Short mmCIF file of C-alpha atoms in Angstrom, two decimals:
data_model
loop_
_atom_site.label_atom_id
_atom_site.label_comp_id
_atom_site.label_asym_id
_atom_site.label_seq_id
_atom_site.Cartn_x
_atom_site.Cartn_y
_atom_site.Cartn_z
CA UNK A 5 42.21 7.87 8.74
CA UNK A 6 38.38 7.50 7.80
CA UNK A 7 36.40 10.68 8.37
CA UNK A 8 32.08 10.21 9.92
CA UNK A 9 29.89 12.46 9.77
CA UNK A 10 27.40 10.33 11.71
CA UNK A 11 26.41 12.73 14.49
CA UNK A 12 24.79 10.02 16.29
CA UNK A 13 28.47 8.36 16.81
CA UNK A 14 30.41 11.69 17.65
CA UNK A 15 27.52 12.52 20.47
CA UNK A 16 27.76 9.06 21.96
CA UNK A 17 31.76 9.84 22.01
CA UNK A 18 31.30 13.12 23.82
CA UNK A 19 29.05 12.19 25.80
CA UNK A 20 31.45 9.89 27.72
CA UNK A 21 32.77 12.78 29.30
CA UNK A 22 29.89 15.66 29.48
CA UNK A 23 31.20 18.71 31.43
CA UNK A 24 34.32 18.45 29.37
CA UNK A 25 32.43 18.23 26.09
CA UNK A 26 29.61 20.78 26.83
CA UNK A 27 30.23 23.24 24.41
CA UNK A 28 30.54 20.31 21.62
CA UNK A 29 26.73 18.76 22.96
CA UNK A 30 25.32 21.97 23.03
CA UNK A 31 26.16 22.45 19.38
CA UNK A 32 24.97 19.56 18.01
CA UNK A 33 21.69 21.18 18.36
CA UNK A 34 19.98 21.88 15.50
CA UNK A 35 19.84 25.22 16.26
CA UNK A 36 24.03 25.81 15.97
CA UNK A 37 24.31 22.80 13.79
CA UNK A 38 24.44 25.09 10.76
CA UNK A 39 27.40 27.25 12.26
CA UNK A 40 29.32 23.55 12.95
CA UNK A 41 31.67 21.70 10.91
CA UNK A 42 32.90 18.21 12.46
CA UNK A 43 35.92 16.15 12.20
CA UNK A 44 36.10 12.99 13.93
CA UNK A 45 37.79 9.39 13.01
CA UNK A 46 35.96 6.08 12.42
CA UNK A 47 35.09 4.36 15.23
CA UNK A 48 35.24 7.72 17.08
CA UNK A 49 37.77 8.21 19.41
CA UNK A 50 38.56 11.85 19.11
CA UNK A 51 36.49 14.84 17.67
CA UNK A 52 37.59 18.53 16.44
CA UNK A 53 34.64 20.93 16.38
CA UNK A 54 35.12 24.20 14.30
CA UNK A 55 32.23 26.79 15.29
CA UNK A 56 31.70 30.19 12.98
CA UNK A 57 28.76 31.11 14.98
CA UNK A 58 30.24 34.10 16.35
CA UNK A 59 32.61 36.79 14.26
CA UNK A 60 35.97 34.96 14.85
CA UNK A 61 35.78 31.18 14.76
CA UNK A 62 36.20 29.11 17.61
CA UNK A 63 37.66 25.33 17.25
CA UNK A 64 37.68 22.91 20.53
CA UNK A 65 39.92 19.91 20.41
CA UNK A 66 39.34 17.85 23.48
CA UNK A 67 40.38 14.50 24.59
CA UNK A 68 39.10 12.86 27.76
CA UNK A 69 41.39 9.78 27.13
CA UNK A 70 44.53 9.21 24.18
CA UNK A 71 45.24 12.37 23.16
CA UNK A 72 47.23 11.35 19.65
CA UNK A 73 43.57 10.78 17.72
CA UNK A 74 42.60 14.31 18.26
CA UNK A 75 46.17 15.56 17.37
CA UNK A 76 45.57 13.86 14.09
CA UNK A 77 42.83 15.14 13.68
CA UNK A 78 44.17 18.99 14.15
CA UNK A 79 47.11 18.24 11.88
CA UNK A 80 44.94 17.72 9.32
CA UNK A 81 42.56 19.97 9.87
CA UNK A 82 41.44 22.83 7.11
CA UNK A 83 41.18 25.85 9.43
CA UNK A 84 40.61 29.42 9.05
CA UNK A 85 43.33 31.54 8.88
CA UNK A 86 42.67 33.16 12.39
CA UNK A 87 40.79 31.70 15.16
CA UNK A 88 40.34 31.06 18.50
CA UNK A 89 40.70 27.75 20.31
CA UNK A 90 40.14 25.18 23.65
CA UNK A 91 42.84 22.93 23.48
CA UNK A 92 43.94 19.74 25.89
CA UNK A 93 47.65 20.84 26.76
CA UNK A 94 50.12 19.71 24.42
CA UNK A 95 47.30 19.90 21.45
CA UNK A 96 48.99 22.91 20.02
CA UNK A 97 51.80 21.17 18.81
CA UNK A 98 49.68 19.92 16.11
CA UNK A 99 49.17 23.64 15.06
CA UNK A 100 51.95 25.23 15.57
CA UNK A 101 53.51 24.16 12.51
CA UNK A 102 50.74 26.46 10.42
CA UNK A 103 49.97 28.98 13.00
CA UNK A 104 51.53 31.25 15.27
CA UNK A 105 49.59 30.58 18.86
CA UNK A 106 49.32 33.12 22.11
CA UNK A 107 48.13 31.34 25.10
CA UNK A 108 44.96 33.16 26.65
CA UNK A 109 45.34 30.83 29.98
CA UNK A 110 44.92 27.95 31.75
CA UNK A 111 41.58 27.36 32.40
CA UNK A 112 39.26 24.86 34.41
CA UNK A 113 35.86 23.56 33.70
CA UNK A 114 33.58 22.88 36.58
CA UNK A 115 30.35 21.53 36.51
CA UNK A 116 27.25 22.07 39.18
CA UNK A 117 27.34 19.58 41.55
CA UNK A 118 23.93 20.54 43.49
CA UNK A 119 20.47 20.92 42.63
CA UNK A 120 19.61 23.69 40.37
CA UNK A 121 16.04 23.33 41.21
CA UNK A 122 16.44 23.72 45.11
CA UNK A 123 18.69 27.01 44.99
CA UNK A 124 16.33 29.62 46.54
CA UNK A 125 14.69 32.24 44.04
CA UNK A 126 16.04 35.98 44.54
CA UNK A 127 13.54 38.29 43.39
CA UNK A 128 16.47 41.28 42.50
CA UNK A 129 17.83 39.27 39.71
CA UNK A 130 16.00 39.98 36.44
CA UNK A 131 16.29 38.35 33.25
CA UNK A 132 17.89 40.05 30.09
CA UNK A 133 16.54 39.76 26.44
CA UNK A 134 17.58 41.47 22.89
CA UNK A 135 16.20 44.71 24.57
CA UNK A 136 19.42 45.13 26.64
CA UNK A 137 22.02 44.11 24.15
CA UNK A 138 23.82 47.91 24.31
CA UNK A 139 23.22 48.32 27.83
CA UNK A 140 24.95 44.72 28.28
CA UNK A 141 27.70 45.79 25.71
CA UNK A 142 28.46 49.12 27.95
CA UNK A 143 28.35 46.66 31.29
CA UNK A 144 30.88 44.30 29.89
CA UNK A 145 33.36 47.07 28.27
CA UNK A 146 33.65 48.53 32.05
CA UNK A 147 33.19 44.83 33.98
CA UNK A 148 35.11 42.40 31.32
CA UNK A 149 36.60 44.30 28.31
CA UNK A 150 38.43 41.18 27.16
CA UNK A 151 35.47 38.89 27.35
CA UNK A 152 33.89 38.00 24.03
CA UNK A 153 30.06 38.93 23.82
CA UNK A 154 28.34 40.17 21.21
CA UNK A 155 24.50 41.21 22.03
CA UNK A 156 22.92 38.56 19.33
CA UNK A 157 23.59 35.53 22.47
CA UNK A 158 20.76 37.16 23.92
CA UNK A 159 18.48 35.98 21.95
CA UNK A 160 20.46 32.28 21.79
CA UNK A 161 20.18 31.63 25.88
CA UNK A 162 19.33 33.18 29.23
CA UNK A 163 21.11 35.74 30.61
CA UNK A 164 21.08 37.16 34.42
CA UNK A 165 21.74 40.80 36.07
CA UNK A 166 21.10 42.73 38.92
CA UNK A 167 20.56 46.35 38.57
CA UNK A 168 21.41 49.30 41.34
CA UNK A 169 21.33 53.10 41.14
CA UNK A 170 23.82 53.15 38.97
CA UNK A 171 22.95 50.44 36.15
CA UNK A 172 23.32 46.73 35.89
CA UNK A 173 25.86 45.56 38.41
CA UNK A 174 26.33 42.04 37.36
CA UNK A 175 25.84 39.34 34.65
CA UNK A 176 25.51 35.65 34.32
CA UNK A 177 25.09 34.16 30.84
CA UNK A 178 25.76 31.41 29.26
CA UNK A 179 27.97 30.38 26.12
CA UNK A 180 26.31 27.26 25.28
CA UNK A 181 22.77 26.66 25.75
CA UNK A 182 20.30 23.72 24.55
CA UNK A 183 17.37 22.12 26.12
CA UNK A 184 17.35 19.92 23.52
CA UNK A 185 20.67 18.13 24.32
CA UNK A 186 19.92 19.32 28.08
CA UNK A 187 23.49 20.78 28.54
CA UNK A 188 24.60 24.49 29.31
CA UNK A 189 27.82 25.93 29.57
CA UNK A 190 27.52 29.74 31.76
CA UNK A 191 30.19 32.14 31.11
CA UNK A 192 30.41 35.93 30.81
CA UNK A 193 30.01 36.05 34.66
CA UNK A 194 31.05 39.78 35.60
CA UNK A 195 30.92 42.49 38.33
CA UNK A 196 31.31 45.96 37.52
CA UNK A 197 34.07 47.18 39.21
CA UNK A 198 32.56 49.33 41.92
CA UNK A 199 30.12 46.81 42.83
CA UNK A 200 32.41 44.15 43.57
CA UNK A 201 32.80 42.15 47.00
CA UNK A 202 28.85 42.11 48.09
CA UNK A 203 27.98 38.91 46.29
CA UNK A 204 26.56 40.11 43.31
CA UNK A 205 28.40 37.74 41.10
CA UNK A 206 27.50 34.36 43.06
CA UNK A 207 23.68 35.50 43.08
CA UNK A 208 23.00 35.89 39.74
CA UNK A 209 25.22 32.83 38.88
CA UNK A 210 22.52 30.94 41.71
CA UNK A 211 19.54 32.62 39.72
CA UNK A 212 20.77 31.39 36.33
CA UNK A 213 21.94 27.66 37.31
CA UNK A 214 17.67 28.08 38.95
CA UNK A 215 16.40 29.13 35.62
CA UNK A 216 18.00 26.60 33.64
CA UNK A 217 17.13 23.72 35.79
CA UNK A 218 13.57 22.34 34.35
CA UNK A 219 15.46 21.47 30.80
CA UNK A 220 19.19 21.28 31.34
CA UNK A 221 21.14 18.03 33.28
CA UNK A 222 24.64 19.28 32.51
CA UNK A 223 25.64 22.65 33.59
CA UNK A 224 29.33 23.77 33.25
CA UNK A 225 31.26 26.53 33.19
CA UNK A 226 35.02 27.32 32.07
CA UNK A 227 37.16 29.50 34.65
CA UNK A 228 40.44 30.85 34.71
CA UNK A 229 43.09 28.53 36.44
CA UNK A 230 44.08 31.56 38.58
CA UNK A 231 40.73 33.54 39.30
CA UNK A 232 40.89 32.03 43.23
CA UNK A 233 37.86 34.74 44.17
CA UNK A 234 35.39 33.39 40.47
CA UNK A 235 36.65 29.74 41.65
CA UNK A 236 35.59 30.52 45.01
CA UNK A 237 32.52 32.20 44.35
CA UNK A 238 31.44 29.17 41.73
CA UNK A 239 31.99 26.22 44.62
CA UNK A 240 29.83 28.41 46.90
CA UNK A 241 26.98 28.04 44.28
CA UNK A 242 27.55 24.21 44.07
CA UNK A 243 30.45 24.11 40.91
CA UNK A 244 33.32 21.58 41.50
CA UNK A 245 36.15 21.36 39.16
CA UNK A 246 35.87 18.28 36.63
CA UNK A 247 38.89 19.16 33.78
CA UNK A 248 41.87 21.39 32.69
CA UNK A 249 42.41 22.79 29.21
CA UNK A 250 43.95 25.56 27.35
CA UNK A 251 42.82 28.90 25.74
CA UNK A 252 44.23 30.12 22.61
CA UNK A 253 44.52 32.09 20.08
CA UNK A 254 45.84 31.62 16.60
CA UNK A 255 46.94 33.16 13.47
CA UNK A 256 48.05 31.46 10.14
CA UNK A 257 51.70 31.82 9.50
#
């Protein structure tokens, strides 16, 4: 198997299948490019991504088409020795003989299907920046204590909220973000608990997909398999499911 680096030939692979590949375009930006390490077969016809961006790595191994290049690739992979991972099912069996895996879920990615630009502006959703990394950070242990955010993404992308008496109520962000490869991938969508069933989480989803519209084409998002009221709330915005995949999380034997 003959390894390429040639970014140029690993883009033109993923980009046969966008909303599945988002978080793979959006870091071949030169902004996460440093935090990147590629593996991909010559001519391309599978790609592993490791990211170390964040405090515990992330690797995404997805095939649009043949599977077995990718698995290859994972089998041969030199990984860290505790990471987390987006798989197409049956791609952990390529791990499994190194590390011990826990499935996080079944997830779907959906990508918008209507016009950012025409979804009417709502004048209670604010942007956050650095500013309101703790105050996000005491939202999300309340709203979505096993989400992964860590305040330094606010300074990477745009992120969403609306406020009430009692503090932020909800948050859209996004987990990849790059106007330069015009892609986005939203995620950290939550509702504190008490503010929950009024709409809070489809608004500032609305105001996000809005704000990112005058630089990004692609905008995706990943969702639980079985979150029927985040699905719901996603096709009312204008989200339609394009692919399946897995979330795990693994640990070297």
């Amino acid at each position: 198997m003959r390894l390429t680096p040639e970014l140029s030939a690993i883009e033109a692979y993923l980009r046969r299948a966008p909303y599945l590949h988002a978080y793979e375009l959006g870091d071949l930006d030169p902004r996460e490019l440093p935090h990147t390490t590629w593996l991909a077969n010559q001519p391309v016809d599978g790609v592993v991504l490791l990211y170390r961006g964040l405090t515990t790595p992330t690797v995404v191994a997805l095939a649009h088409d043949d599977p077995a290049a990718t698995h290859r690739l994972l089998e041969n992979a030199e990984l860290p020795a505790r990471f987390y991972a987006h798989l197409t099912t049956g791609l952990e069996a390529a791990l499994t003989p190194r590390f011990h895996g826990e499935l996080l879920g079944h997830h779907m990615k959906m990508g918008l299907t209507a016009k950012a630009a025409e979804i009417p502006a709502d004048p209670e959703v604010t942007r956050l920046g650095p500013a309101d990394g703790d105050e996000a950070l005491a939202f999300y242990a309340v709203s979505y204590p096993t989400t992964v955010f860590e305040p330094v993404t606010l300074e990477r992308g745009p992120y969403t909220a609306i406020r009430d008496a009692r503090g932020i109520a909800a948050i859209a962000g996004v987990h990849v973000y790059s106007p330069t490869q015009r892609v986005a991938s939203l995620g950290n969508i939550a509702t504190r608990p008490d503010a929950r069933g009024v709409g809070h989480a489809q608004r500032v989803t609305a105001a996000l997909c809005r704000l990112l519209a005058p630089e990004i084409d692609v905008i995706g998002l990943n969702v639980r398999g079985d979150n029927t009221a985040a699905i719901a709330c996603y096709h009312a915005v204008g989200f339609a499911p394009r692919h399946f995949y897995e979330e795990w999380v693994f640990t070297a034997r």
